[in-house]
GROMACS .gro file of C-alpha atoms in nm:
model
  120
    1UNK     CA    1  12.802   9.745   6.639
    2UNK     CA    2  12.584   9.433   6.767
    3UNK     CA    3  12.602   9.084   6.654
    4UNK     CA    4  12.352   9.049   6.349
    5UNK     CA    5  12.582   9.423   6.226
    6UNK     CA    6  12.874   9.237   6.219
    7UNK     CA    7  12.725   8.936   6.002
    8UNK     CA    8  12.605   9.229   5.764
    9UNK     CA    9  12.909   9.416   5.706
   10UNK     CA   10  13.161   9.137   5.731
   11UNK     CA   11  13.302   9.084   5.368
   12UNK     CA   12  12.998   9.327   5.264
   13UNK     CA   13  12.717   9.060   5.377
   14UNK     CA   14  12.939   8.700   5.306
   15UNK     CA   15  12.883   8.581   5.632
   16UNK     CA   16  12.514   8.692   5.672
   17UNK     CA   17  12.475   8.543   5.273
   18UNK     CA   18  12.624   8.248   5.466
   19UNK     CA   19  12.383   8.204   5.724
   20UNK     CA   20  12.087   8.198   5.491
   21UNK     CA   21  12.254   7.974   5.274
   22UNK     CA   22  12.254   7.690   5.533
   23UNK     CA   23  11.947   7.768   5.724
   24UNK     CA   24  11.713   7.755   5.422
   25UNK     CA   25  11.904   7.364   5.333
   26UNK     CA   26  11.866   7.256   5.745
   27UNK     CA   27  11.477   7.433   5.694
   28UNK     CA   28  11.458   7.198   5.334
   29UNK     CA   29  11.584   6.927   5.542
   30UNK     CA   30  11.400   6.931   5.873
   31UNK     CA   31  11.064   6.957   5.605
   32UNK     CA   32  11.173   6.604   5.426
   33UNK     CA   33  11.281   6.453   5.733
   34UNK     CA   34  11.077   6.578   6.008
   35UNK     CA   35  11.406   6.572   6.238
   36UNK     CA   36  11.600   6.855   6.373
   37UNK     CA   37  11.936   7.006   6.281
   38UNK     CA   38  12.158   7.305   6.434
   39UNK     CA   39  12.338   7.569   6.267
   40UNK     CA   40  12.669   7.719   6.441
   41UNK     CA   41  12.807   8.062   6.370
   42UNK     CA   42  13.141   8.076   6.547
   43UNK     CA   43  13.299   8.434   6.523
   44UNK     CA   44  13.728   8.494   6.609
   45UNK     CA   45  13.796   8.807   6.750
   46UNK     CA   46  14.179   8.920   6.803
   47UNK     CA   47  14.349   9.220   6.813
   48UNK     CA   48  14.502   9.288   6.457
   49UNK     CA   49  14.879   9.257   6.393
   50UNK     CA   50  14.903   9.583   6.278
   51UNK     CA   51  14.755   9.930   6.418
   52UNK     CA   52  14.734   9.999   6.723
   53UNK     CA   53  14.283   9.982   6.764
   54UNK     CA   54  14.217   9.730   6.467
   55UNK     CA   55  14.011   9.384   6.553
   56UNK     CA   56  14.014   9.098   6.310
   57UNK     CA   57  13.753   8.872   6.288
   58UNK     CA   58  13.740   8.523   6.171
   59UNK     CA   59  13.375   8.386   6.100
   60UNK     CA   60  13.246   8.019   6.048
   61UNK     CA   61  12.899   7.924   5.997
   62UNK     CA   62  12.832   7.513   5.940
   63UNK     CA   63  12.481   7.382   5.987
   64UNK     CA   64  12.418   6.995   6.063
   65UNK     CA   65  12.174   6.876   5.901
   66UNK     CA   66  11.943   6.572   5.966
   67UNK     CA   67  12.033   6.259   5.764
   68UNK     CA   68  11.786   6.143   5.473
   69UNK     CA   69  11.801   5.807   5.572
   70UNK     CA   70  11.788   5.574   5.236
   71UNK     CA   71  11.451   5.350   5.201
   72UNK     CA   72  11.521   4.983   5.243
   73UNK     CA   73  11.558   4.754   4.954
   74UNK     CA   74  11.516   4.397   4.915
   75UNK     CA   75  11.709   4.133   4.766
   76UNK     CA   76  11.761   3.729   4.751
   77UNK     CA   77  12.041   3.566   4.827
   78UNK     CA   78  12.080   3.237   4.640
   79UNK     CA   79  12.444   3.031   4.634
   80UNK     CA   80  12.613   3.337   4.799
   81UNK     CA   81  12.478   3.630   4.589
   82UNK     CA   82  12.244   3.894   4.646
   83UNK     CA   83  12.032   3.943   4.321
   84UNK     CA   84  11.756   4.112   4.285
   85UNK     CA   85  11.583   3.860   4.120
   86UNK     CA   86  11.341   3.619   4.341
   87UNK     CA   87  11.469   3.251   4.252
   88UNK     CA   88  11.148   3.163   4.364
   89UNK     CA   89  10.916   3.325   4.139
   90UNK     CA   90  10.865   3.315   3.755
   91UNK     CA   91  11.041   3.617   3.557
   92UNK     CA   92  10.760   3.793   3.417
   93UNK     CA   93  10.929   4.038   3.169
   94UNK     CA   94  11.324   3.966   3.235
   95UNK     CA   95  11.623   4.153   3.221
   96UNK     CA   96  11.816   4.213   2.895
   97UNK     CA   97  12.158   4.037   2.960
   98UNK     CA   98  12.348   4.328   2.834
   99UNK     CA   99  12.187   4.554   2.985
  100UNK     CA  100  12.066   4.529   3.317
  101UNK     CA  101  11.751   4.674   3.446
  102UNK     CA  102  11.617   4.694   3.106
  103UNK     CA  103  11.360   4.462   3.032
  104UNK     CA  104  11.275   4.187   2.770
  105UNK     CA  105  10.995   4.435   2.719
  106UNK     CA  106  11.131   4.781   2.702
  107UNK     CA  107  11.362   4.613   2.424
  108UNK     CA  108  11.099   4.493   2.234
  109UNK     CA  109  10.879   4.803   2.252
  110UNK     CA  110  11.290   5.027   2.161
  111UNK     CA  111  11.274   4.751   1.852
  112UNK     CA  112  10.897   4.835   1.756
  113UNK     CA  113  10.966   5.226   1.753
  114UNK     CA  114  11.311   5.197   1.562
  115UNK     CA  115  11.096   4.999   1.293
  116UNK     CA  116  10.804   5.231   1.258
  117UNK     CA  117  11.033   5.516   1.242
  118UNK     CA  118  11.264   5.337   0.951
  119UNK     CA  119  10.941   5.262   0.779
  120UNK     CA  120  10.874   5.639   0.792
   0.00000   0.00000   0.00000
């Protein structure tokens, strides 16, 4: 029995299930990153405990995949705090206080549609 038999028949096809598993996420990764990646299949054989001809394998597959790095984002820092906010510039639309990232805007146009749908 070869090598790619082995994967096949061990725990009726987990290990070769395994091996496609993390090659097609390194192939999804190495396509959004445009880096490379490695996948290791690392197979234990030892004589079994019992019988006197039986071999027990052990079998491992991990796959390293390149790292998505995150895009950088900007912020100011004004009296010791990062906001995203530029002190510098006028605030066009604003943030609702009690809710942050939504703006003076989106809450006015949430207000406008709650009306027109009490009105009917």
């Amino acid at each position: 029995m070869n090598f790619a038999d082995i994967l096949r028949f061990y725990r009726r096809g987990a290990a070769e299930r395994k091996v496609d598993q993390e090659l097609t996420a390194l192939l999804t990764a190495i396509e959004a990153t445009k880096k490379g990646g490695q996948i290791t299949v690392t197979m234990k054989i030892k004589p079994a405990k019992a019988g006197e001809n039986e071999t027990d394998i052990d079998i491992d597959v991990k796959a390293t995949l390149p790292k998505v790095p995150l895009p950088t984002a900007t912020f100011f820092l004004e009296a010791g705090k990062l906001s995203r906010t530029n002190p510098r510039q006028m605030d066009a639309f604003g943030d609702d206080e009690d809710r942050p990232g939504v703006t003076a805007l989106d809450t006015k146009r949430l207000e406008g549609m709650a009306n027109a749908m009490a009105a009917g």
